[in-house]
GROMACS .gro file of C-alpha atoms in nm:
model
  277
    1MET     CA    1   0.000   0.000   0.000
    2PRO     CA    2   0.272   0.259  -0.080
    3VAL     CA    3   0.029   0.479  -0.271
    4VAL     CA    4  -0.213   0.497   0.022
    5THR     CA    5   0.074   0.577   0.261
    6GLU     CA    6   0.188   0.850   0.025
    7MET     CA    7  -0.163   0.992   0.007
    8VAL     CA    8  -0.196   0.982   0.388
    9ALA     CA    9   0.137   1.155   0.422
   10THR     CA   10   0.025   1.421   0.176
   11LEU     CA   11  -0.309   1.480   0.341
   12GLY     CA   12  -0.158   1.523   0.686
   13PRO     CA   13  -0.317   1.398   1.004
   14VAL     CA   14  -0.582   1.130   0.955
   15THR     CA   15  -0.931   1.268   1.001
   16VAL     CA   16  -1.280   1.175   0.887
   17THR     CA   17  -1.254   1.428   0.606
   18SER     CA   18  -0.915   1.303   0.496
   19CYS     CA   19  -1.042   0.944   0.499
   20LYS     CA   20  -1.337   1.037   0.283
   21LEU     CA   21  -1.110   1.226   0.048
   22LEU     CA   22  -0.878   0.926   0.031
   23ASP     CA   23  -1.170   0.698  -0.037
   24MET     CA   24  -1.284   0.928  -0.320
   25LEU     CA   25  -0.935   0.938  -0.467
   26LEU     CA   26  -0.909   0.559  -0.461
   27LYS     CA   27  -1.252   0.521  -0.619
   28GLU     CA   28  -1.156   0.770  -0.893
   29ARG     CA   29  -0.832   0.586  -0.956
   30ARG     CA   30  -1.012   0.247  -0.976
   31LYS     CA   31  -1.268   0.405  -1.209
   32ARG     CA   32  -0.996   0.538  -1.441
   33ARG     CA   33  -0.813   0.204  -1.432
   34LYS     CA   34  -1.134   0.015  -1.527
   35LYS     CA   35  -1.202   0.267  -1.800
   36ARG     CA   36  -0.846   0.227  -1.932
   37GLU     CA   37  -0.870  -0.153  -1.919
   38LYS     CA   38  -1.207  -0.140  -2.092
   39LYS     CA   39  -1.060   0.085  -2.361
   40GLU     CA   40  -0.757  -0.143  -2.407
   41LYS     CA   41  -0.986  -0.444  -2.427
   42ARG     CA   42  -1.202  -0.269  -2.689
   43GLU     CA   43  -0.894  -0.164  -2.889
   44LYS     CA   44  -0.762  -0.522  -2.883
   45LYS     CA   45  -1.100  -0.648  -2.994
   46GLU     CA   46  -1.113  -0.392  -3.280
   47LYS     CA   47  -0.758  -0.480  -3.378
   48ARG     CA   48  -0.844  -0.853  -3.379
   49GLU     CA   49  -1.161  -0.791  -3.580
   50LYS     CA   50  -0.969  -0.584  -3.834
   51LYS     CA   51  -0.708  -0.855  -3.863
   52GLU     CA   52  -0.977  -1.122  -3.905
   53LYS     CA   53  -1.150  -0.905  -4.165
   54ARG     CA   54  -0.825  -0.862  -4.357
   55GLU     CA   55  -0.766  -1.239  -4.338
   56LYS     CA   56  -1.118  -1.306  -4.466
   57GLU     CA   57  -1.073  -1.059  -4.752
   58ARG     CA   58  -0.738  -1.217  -4.840
   59GLU     CA   59  -0.895  -1.564  -4.835
   60GLU     CA   60  -1.184  -1.439  -5.046
   61ARG     CA   61  -0.947  -1.287  -5.304
   62LYS     CA   62  -0.746  -1.608  -5.306
   63ARG     CA   63  -1.061  -1.819  -5.359
   64LYS     CA   64  -1.175  -1.581  -5.631
   65LYS     CA   65  -0.841  -1.613  -5.811
   66GLU     CA   66  -0.861  -1.990  -5.781
   67ARG     CA   67  -1.214  -1.989  -5.925
   68GLU     CA   68  -1.099  -1.760  -6.207
   69LYS     CA   69  -0.809  -1.994  -6.285
   70GLU     CA   70  -1.044  -2.292  -6.279
   71ARG     CA   71  -1.284  -2.115  -6.517
   72GLU     CA   72  -0.997  -2.035  -6.753
   73LYS     CA   73  -0.884  -2.398  -6.742
   74GLU     CA   74  -1.239  -2.514  -6.812
   75LYS     CA   75  -1.265  -2.271  -7.106
   76LYS     CA   76  -0.936  -2.403  -7.245
   77ARG     CA   77  -1.057  -2.760  -7.207
   78GLU     CA   78  -1.385  -2.667  -7.379
   79ARG     CA   79  -1.198  -2.504  -7.668
   80LYS     CA   80  -0.979  -2.812  -7.697
   81ARG     CA   81  -1.284  -3.042  -7.703
   82LYS     CA   82  -1.446  -2.820  -7.965
   83ARG     CA   83  -1.133  -2.835  -8.185
   84GLU     CA   84  -1.129  -3.213  -8.146
   85ARG     CA   85  -1.496  -3.233  -8.251
   86GLU     CA   86  -1.429  -3.015  -8.555
   87ARG     CA   87  -1.128  -3.224  -8.653
   88GLU     CA   88  -1.338  -3.539  -8.608
   89LYS     CA   89  -1.609  -3.394  -8.834
   90GLU     CA   90  -1.348  -3.305  -9.093
   91ARG     CA   91  -1.207  -3.657  -9.079
   92GLU     CA   92  -1.558  -3.799  -9.123
   93LYS     CA   93  -1.615  -3.574  -9.424
   94GLU     CA   94  -1.282  -3.683  -9.573
   95LYS     CA   95  -1.376  -4.048  -9.520
   96GLU     CA   96  -1.713  -3.987  -9.686
   97ARG     CA   97  -1.540  -3.818  -9.982
   98GLU     CA   98  -1.299  -4.113 -10.006
   99ARG     CA   99  -1.592  -4.356 -10.004
  100GLU     CA  100  -1.762  -4.149 -10.275
  101ARG     CA  101  -1.447  -4.157 -10.488
  102LYS     CA  102  -1.424  -4.531 -10.435
  103ARG     CA  103  -1.788  -4.576 -10.541
  104LYS     CA  104  -1.722  -4.366 -10.852
  105ARG     CA  105  -1.421  -4.579 -10.941
  106GLU     CA  106  -1.626  -4.894 -10.891
  107ARG     CA  107  -1.905  -4.758 -11.112
  108LYS     CA  108  -1.651  -4.662 -11.378
  109LYS     CA  109  -1.493  -5.008 -11.366
  110LYS     CA  110  -1.835  -5.168 -11.386
  111LYS     CA  111  -1.921  -4.957 -11.692
  112GLU     CA  112  -1.590  -5.049 -11.851
  113ARG     CA  113  -1.663  -5.418 -11.790
  114GLU     CA  114  -2.010  -5.378 -11.939
  115LYS     CA  115  -1.865  -5.199 -12.242
  116GLU     CA  116  -1.607  -5.475 -12.282
  117LYS     CA  117  -1.884  -5.736 -12.263
  118GLU     CA  118  -2.085  -5.541 -12.522
  119ARG     CA  119  -1.782  -5.525 -12.752
  120GLU     CA  120  -1.729  -5.897 -12.706
  121ARG     CA  121  -2.095  -5.963 -12.795
  122GLU     CA  122  -2.057  -5.737 -13.097
  123ARG     CA  123  -1.750  -5.930 -13.210
  124GLU     CA  124  -1.944  -6.255 -13.163
  125ARG     CA  125  -2.231  -6.123 -13.373
  126LYS     CA  126  -1.982  -6.014 -13.638
  127ARG     CA  127  -1.829  -6.362 -13.645
  128GLU     CA  128  -2.179  -6.510 -13.678
  129ARG     CA  129  -2.253  -6.277 -13.968
  130GLU     CA  130  -1.924  -6.369 -14.132
  131LYS     CA  131  -2.006  -6.738 -14.095
  132LYS     CA  132  -2.351  -6.677 -14.230
  133LYS     CA  133  -2.200  -6.493 -14.524
  134GLU     CA  134  -1.961  -6.780 -14.585
  135ARG     CA  135  -2.250  -7.026 -14.582
  136GLU     CA  136  -2.440  -6.793 -14.813
  137LYS     CA  137  -2.141  -6.786 -15.047
  138GLU     CA  138  -2.117  -7.164 -15.040
  139ARG     CA  139  -2.485  -7.192 -15.120
  140GLU     CA  140  -2.437  -6.929 -15.390
  141LYS     CA  141  -2.153  -7.130 -15.535
  142GLY     CA  142  -2.373  -7.438 -15.532
  143ARG     CA  143  -2.650  -7.246 -15.705
  144GLU     CA  144  -2.399  -7.109 -15.957
  145LYS     CA  145  -2.281  -7.465 -16.036
  146LYS     CA  146  -2.638  -7.579 -16.072
  147GLY     CA  147  -2.709  -7.281 -16.296
  148GLU     CA  148  -2.403  -7.361 -16.502
  149ARG     CA  149  -2.534  -7.707 -16.570
  150LYS     CA  150  -2.873  -7.556 -16.644
  151ARG     CA  151  -2.713  -7.301 -16.875
  152GLU     CA  152  -2.542  -7.582 -17.058
  153ARG     CA  153  -2.882  -7.740 -17.108
  154GLU     CA  154  -3.059  -7.412 -17.181
  155LYS     CA  155  -2.826  -7.174 -17.357
  156GLY     CA  156  -3.111  -6.958 -17.473
  157ARG     CA  157  -3.218  -6.867 -17.121
  158GLU     CA  158  -2.862  -6.855 -16.982
  159LYS     CA  159  -2.784  -6.496 -17.074
  160LYS     CA  160  -3.109  -6.367 -16.935
  161GLY     CA  161  -3.061  -6.562 -16.609
  162GLU     CA  162  -2.696  -6.447 -16.590
  163ARG     CA  163  -2.794  -6.082 -16.618
  164LYS     CA  164  -3.064  -6.132 -16.356
  165ARG     CA  165  -2.825  -6.297 -16.115
  166GLU     CA  166  -2.571  -6.025 -16.178
  167ARG     CA  167  -2.827  -5.760 -16.093
  168GLU     CA  168  -2.932  -5.951 -15.781
  169LYS     CA  169  -2.575  -5.999 -15.676
  170LYS     CA  170  -2.499  -5.632 -15.723
  171GLY     CA  171  -2.815  -5.544 -15.534
  172ARG     CA  172  -2.717  -5.777 -15.248
  173GLU     CA  173  -2.365  -5.639 -15.237
  174LYS     CA  174  -2.499  -5.287 -15.249
  175ARG     CA  175  -2.747  -5.355 -14.971
  176LYS     CA  176  -2.475  -5.532 -14.775
  177GLY     CA  177  -2.241  -5.233 -14.814
  178GLU     CA  178  -2.520  -4.994 -14.715
  179ARG     CA  179  -2.607  -5.208 -14.412
  180LYS     CA  180  -2.240  -5.211 -14.304
  181GLU     CA  181  -2.219  -4.835 -14.351
  182ARG     CA  182  -2.534  -4.783 -14.141
  183GLU     CA  183  -2.396  -5.008 -13.868
  184ARG     CA  184  -2.065  -4.818 -13.866
  185GLU     CA  185  -2.249  -4.487 -13.844
  186LYS     CA  186  -2.471  -4.621 -13.565
  187LYS     CA  187  -2.167  -4.744 -13.370
  188GLY     CA  188  -1.994  -4.409 -13.424
  189ARG     CA  189  -2.301  -4.223 -13.300
  190GLU     CA  190  -2.327  -4.448 -12.993
  191LYS     CA  191  -1.957  -4.407 -12.921
  192ARG     CA  192  -1.975  -4.027 -12.953
  193LYS     CA  193  -2.288  -4.024 -12.739
  194GLY     CA  194  -2.114  -4.231 -12.468
  195GLU     CA  195  -1.807  -4.004 -12.480
  196ARG     CA  196  -2.027  -3.695 -12.459
  197LYS     CA  197  -2.212  -3.835 -12.159
  198GLU     CA  198  -1.881  -3.925 -11.992
  199ARG     CA  199  -1.750  -3.569 -12.049
  200GLU     CA  200  -2.071  -3.423 -11.908
  201ARG     CA  201  -2.044  -3.646 -11.599
  202GLU     CA  202  -1.683  -3.540 -11.548
  203LYS     CA  203  -1.779  -3.174 -11.592
  204LYS     CA  204  -2.062  -3.209 -11.339
  205GLY     CA  205  -1.823  -3.382 -11.097
  206ARG     CA  206  -1.569  -3.098 -11.134
  207GLU     CA  207  -1.838  -2.835 -11.078
  208LYS     CA  208  -1.972  -3.023 -10.775
  209ARG     CA  209  -1.623  -3.049 -10.623
  210LYS     CA  210  -1.566  -2.680 -10.693
  211GLU     CA  211  -1.892  -2.589 -10.518
  212GLU     CA  212  -1.800  -2.812 -10.222
  213ARG     CA  213  -1.461  -2.638 -10.193
  214LYS     CA  214  -1.630  -2.297 -10.203
  215GLU     CA  215  -1.881  -2.405  -9.939
  216ARG     CA  216  -1.605  -2.540  -9.713
  217LYS     CA  217  -1.411  -2.214  -9.755
  218LYS     CA  218  -1.721  -2.009  -9.666
  219GLU     CA  219  -1.788  -2.231  -9.365
  220ARG     CA  220  -1.430  -2.185  -9.244
  221GLY     CA  221  -1.469  -1.806  -9.287
  222ARG     CA  222  -1.793  -1.809  -9.088
  223LYS     CA  223  -1.633  -2.018  -8.812
  224GLU     CA  224  -1.334  -1.781  -8.793
  225GLU     CA  225  -1.569  -1.480  -8.776
  226ARG     CA  226  -1.775  -1.641  -8.497
  227LYS     CA  227  -1.455  -1.723  -8.310
  228ARG     CA  228  -1.328  -1.364  -8.342
  229LYS     CA  229  -1.663  -1.224  -8.225
  230LYS     CA  230  -1.665  -1.463  -7.930
  231GLY     CA  231  -1.306  -1.365  -7.841
  232ARG     CA  232  -1.391  -0.993  -7.857
  233LYS     CA  233  -1.697  -1.044  -7.641
  234LYS     CA  234  -1.496  -1.239  -7.381
  235GLU     CA  235  -1.226  -0.970  -7.383
  236GLU     CA  236  -1.491  -0.702  -7.327
  237GLU     CA  237  -1.639  -0.904  -7.042
  238ARG     CA  238  -1.296  -0.947  -6.884
  239GLU     CA  239  -1.230  -0.571  -6.923
  240GLU     CA  240  -1.567  -0.495  -6.760
  241GLU     CA  241  -1.483  -0.735  -6.476
  242ARG     CA  242  -1.144  -0.568  -6.429
  243LYS     CA  243  -1.311  -0.226  -6.416
  244LYS     CA  244  -1.559  -0.352  -6.157
  245GLU     CA  245  -1.273  -0.505  -5.955
  246ARG     CA  246  -1.082  -0.175  -5.965
  247GLY     CA  247  -1.397   0.008  -5.851
  248ARG     CA  248  -1.443  -0.238  -5.564
  249LYS     CA  249  -1.076  -0.200  -5.462
  250GLU     CA  250  -1.106   0.179  -5.468
  251GLU     CA  251  -1.424   0.156  -5.260
  252ARG     CA  252  -1.253  -0.072  -5.006
  253LYS     CA  253  -0.956   0.165  -4.992
  254ARG     CA  254  -1.184   0.465  -4.935
  255LYS     CA  255  -1.376   0.270  -4.671
  256LYS     CA  256  -1.052   0.178  -4.493
  257GLY     CA  257  -0.942   0.542  -4.509
  258ARG     CA  258  -1.272   0.655  -4.359
  259GLU     CA  259  -1.246   0.393  -4.085
  260LYS     CA  260  -0.888   0.493  -4.017
  261ARG     CA  261  -0.977   0.863  -3.997
  262LYS     CA  262  -1.275   0.778  -3.777
  263GLY     CA  263  -1.046   0.577  -3.543
  264GLU     CA  264  -0.793   0.861  -3.536
  265ARG     CA  265  -1.071   1.107  -3.458
  266LYS     CA  266  -1.191   0.887  -3.172
  267GLU     CA  267  -0.833   0.860  -3.044
  268ARG     CA  268  -0.797   1.238  -3.047
  269GLU     CA  269  -1.127   1.276  -2.861
  270LYS     CA  270  -1.020   1.020  -2.601
  271GLU     CA  271  -0.685   1.195  -2.565
  272ARG     CA  272  -0.864   1.527  -2.508
  273GLU     CA  273  -1.087   1.361  -2.246
  274ARG     CA  274  -0.782   1.216  -2.069
  275LYS     CA  275  -0.618   1.557  -2.069
  276LYS     CA  276  -0.932   1.713  -1.926
  277GLU     CA  277  -0.940   1.450  -1.651
   0.00000   0.00000   0.00000
């Protein structure tokens, strides 16, 4: 109790008044001590709360960054899957084109085989006609021999019959030559017709392939344009998000400044009150 002793020594002889005064002084000192302790406790609490708040904000920013990274990763994975799907589609198209080319080759080979068969049949018919002609010649020879014997028996009618046979023979040969000429012309027409059709088919195929190339080029252009638009939109969204984030940071900074100034103001007021006391 050195303080009490000091106070007693200061006050002089112990009286009722001095005891009351001492009691008042002790009460005042206890009151100030409690007030100081309360203030220190409050300041510690505020300091702890601020620290916790800063920790929470740091954790929140960290989680936000993590989420942003995860979103970016997911976007990259999505773009990769999309590219894979597009490449798969392109491979499927290429396979389909290859199958179409294969079918065309098969059809062409089949037509060639059919043409070869038709030529073979035509050669067979020609051989049959040649044989028939040979038989006709043999029969003609036989008839000529028979006529010769008849002419020997009938000299009067021989000349007339000879002229008649000559005319018939010439007529047959003429008709035969005309028939051959017609057949050659018909074959030529059919051949030219087949060649013309083949050229037309090739032309149509070239035009179709050209159109397909144009269409693929247009599709690629449209895809590139959509991709650019999408990229611009995403960039604008990111820029907007950055602006918002800057605004939020500025707001937090201003809020902290206000809180700091408010705390400083309170400190000054408390200091003035202590001075007054």
